[in-house]
C-alpha positions as a Python dict, from the first residue, in 0.01 Angstrom:
ca = {
    (1, 'M'): (0, 0, 0),
    (2, 'N'): (-339, -170, 23),
    (3, 'H'): (-453, -338, 355),
    (4, 'I'): (-678, -613, 435),
    (5, 'N'): (-875, -572, 775),
    (6, 'L'): (-965, -957, 832),
    (7, 'N'): (-1192, -826, 1082),
    (8, 'I'): (-1387, -593, 882),
    (9, 'E'): (-1425, -873, 585),
    (10, 'W'): (-1521, -1125, 874),
    (11, 'Q'): (-1797, -920, 962),
    (12, 'N'): (-1922, -846, 640),
    (13, 'Q'): (-1925, -1219, 563),
    (14, 'K'): (-1643, -1226, 315),
    (15, 'L'): (-1300, -1398, 370),
    (16, 'P'): (-979, -1385, 141),
    (17, 'I'): (-971, -1684, -141),
    (18, 'V'): (-641, -1846, -24),
    (19, 'N'): (-525, -2198, 74),
    (20, 'G'): (-383, -2183, 408),
    (21, 'I'): (-389, -2062, 738),
    (22, 'I'): (-412, -1698, 795),
    (23, 'Y'): (-331, -1511, 1098),
    (24, 'S'): (-467, -1228, 1268),
    (25, 'D'): (-138, -978, 1149),
    (26, 'G'): (-228, -1108, 787),
    (27, 'S'): (54, -1360, 724),
    (28, 'L'): (-25, -1649, 551),
    (29, 'D'): (116, -2010, 555),
    (30, 'W'): (19, -2118, 189),
    (31, 'I'): (-83, -2519, 228),
    (32, 'N'): (-175, -2693, -86),
    (33, 'V'): (-407, -2994, -53),
    (34, 'D'): (-450, -3222, -344),
    (35, 'Y'): (-568, -3623, -395),
    (36, 'V'): (-332, -3907, -448),
    (37, 'G'): (-559, -4185, -535),
    (38, 'D'): (-813, -4153, -250),
    (39, 'K'): (-628, -3973, 9),
    (40, 'R'): (-532, -3627, 90),
    (41, 'K'): (-185, -3507, 22),
    (42, 'I'): (-67, -3200, 228),
    (43, 'Q'): (217, -2990, 100),
    (44, 'F'): (340, -2721, 300),
    (45, 'G'): (423, -2371, 103),
    (46, 'S'): (603, -2057, 195),
    (47, 'R'): (497, -1761, 451),
    (48, 'I'): (368, -1462, 260),
    (49, 'H'): (130, -1163, 344),
    (50, 'L'): (-175, -1112, 255),
    (51, 'D'): (-106, -714, 199),
    (52, 'D'): (147, -845, -94),
    (53, 'L'): (-133, -1046, -247),
    (54, 'L'): (-354, -758, -254),
    (55, 'S'): (-126, -483, -391),
    (56, 'N'): (-13, -739, -683),
    (57, 'N'): (-396, -795, -737),
    (58, 'E'): (-373, -1166, -646),
    (59, 'V'): (-618, -1197, -404),
    (60, 'G'): (-1012, -1216, -434),
    (61, 'F'): (-1274, -1251, -157),
    (62, 'S'): (-1550, -1511, -133),
    (63, 'N'): (-1898, -1458, 25),
    (64, 'I'): (-1926, -1707, 287),
    (65, 'I'): (-2210, -1885, 488),
    (66, 'I'): (-2177, -2005, 860),
    (67, 'N'): (-2289, -2333, 875),
    (68, 'K'): (-2189, -2416, 1260),
    (69, 'K'): (-2070, -2245, 1581),
    (70, 'T'): (-1874, -2368, 1890),
    (71, 'Q'): (-1695, -2165, 2136),
    (72, 'S'): (-1471, -2288, 2456),
    (73, 'F'): (-1498, -2081, 2755),
    (74, 'Y'): (-1205, -2239, 2872),
    (75, 'K'): (-950, -2106, 2565),
    (76, 'K'): (-1179, -1808, 2565),
    (77, 'I'): (-1251, -1856, 2167),
    (78, 'N'): (-1572, -1894, 1907),
    (79, 'V'): (-1496, -2120, 1671),
    (80, 'Y'): (-1714, -2125, 1297),
    (81, 'C'): (-1715, -2326, 1026),
    (82, 'G'): (-1890, -2309, 674),
    (83, 'E'): (-1858, -2275, 293),
    (84, 'G'): (-1744, -1997, 35),
    (85, 'S'): (-1939, -1922, -260),
    (86, 'F'): (-1785, -2154, -513),
    (87, 'G'): (-1933, -2457, -389),
    (88, 'G'): (-1571, -2648, -324),
    (89, 'D'): (-1461, -2392, -50),
    (90, 'G'): (-1455, -2461, 342),
    (91, 'F'): (-1319, -2249, 593),
    (92, 'V'): (-1305, -2215, 997),
    (93, 'V'): (-1261, -1918, 1165),
    (94, 'V'): (-1166, -1875, 1533),
    (95, 'E'): (-1221, -1577, 1708),
    (96, 'T'): (-1110, -1431, 2078),
    (97, 'Q'): (-1476, -1417, 2312),
    (98, 'N'): (-1346, -1100, 2460),
    (99, 'D'): (-1307, -846, 2160),
    (100, 'L'): (-1442, -1095, 1904),
    (101, 'H'): (-1095, -1053, 1677),
    (102, 'I'): (-962, -1287, 1437),
    (103, 'K'): (-683, -1548, 1591),
    (104, 'W'): (-671, -1729, 1240),
    (105, 'I'): (-854, -1855, 983),
    (106, 'A'): (-831, -2169, 763),
    (107, 'F'): (-962, -2143, 390),
    (108, 'F'): (-932, -2394, 143),
    (109, 'E'): (-1075, -2407, -196),
    (110, 'T'): (-1086, -2798, -219),
    (111, 'A'): (-1228, -2835, 133),
    (112, 'N'): (-1609, -2850, 49),
    (113, 'P'): (-1835, -2703, 269),
    (114, 'F'): (-1722, -2766, 653),
    (115, 'E'): (-2083, -2887, 824),
    (116, 'K'): (-1964, -2921, 1196),
    (117, 'I'): (-1689, -2834, 1415),
    (118, 'D'): (-1530, -2947, 1722),
    (119, 'I'): (-1290, -2817, 1993),
    (120, 'I'): (-1155, -3142, 2179),
    (121, 'D'): (-829, -3053, 2382),
    (122, 'N'): (-585, -2857, 2189),
    (123, 'K'): (-746, -2946, 1842),
    (124, 'V'): (-1020, -2783, 1605),
    (125, 'I'): (-1182, -3047, 1437),
    (126, 'A'): (-1407, -2936, 1107),
    (127, 'Y'): (-1590, -3221, 960),
    (128, 'N'): (-1674, -3164, 571),
    (129, 'N'): (-1968, -3329, 339),
    (130, 'L'): (-1657, -3585, 204),
    (131, 'N'): (-1677, -3745, 509),
    (132, 'E'): (-1353, -3587, 633),
    (133, 'K'): (-1208, -3454, 924),
    (134, 'W'): (-978, -3184, 928),
    (135, 'I'): (-769, -3181, 1238),
    (136, 'F'): (-608, -2857, 1328),
    (137, 'D'): (-355, -2842, 1604),
    (138, 'I'): (-454, -2515, 1811),
    (139, 'N'): (-91, -2504, 1924),
    (140, 'N'): (75, -2586, 1584),
    (141, 'L'): (-137, -2504, 1290),
    (142, 'S'): (113, -2636, 1056),
    (143, 'N'): (15, -3000, 1162),
    (144, 'L'): (-275, -3012, 988),
    (145, 'I'): (-420, -3393, 952),
    (146, 'I'): (-711, -3499, 687),
    (147, 'E'): (-869, -3824, 793),
    (148, 'N'): (-1175, -4001, 659),
    (149, 'Y'): (-1444, -4061, 936),
}
């Protein structure tokens, strides 16, 4: 069985092209984000594993560009945001400060590039070039909120 090492892919500036949250163990929560009128609609799907997608040849990789980085010494994390190689992609990566291992990745094909990132309380907030802020609750990543700013 094939295996995806997220840390190696990250070091090589590549991320899996998926829509959702990828955890350090390779599990993935599918999240579909579409427009309904001028507002975003978030639909949560099932949990699968990246290795299953890889073994079925159902996952590709995007070269990425990191646009911003921030960190929280209190939470001991580094947080990055940026864009993929297809123009509409946006990502957020959270890694541990002590060993630089991935904690989680949010990658969305329709997010557009994330240009700014903040950590406020228990939230990671990514701002894209569509004047949206994507709010990820560190304690409950399935509680994604998208707002205009």
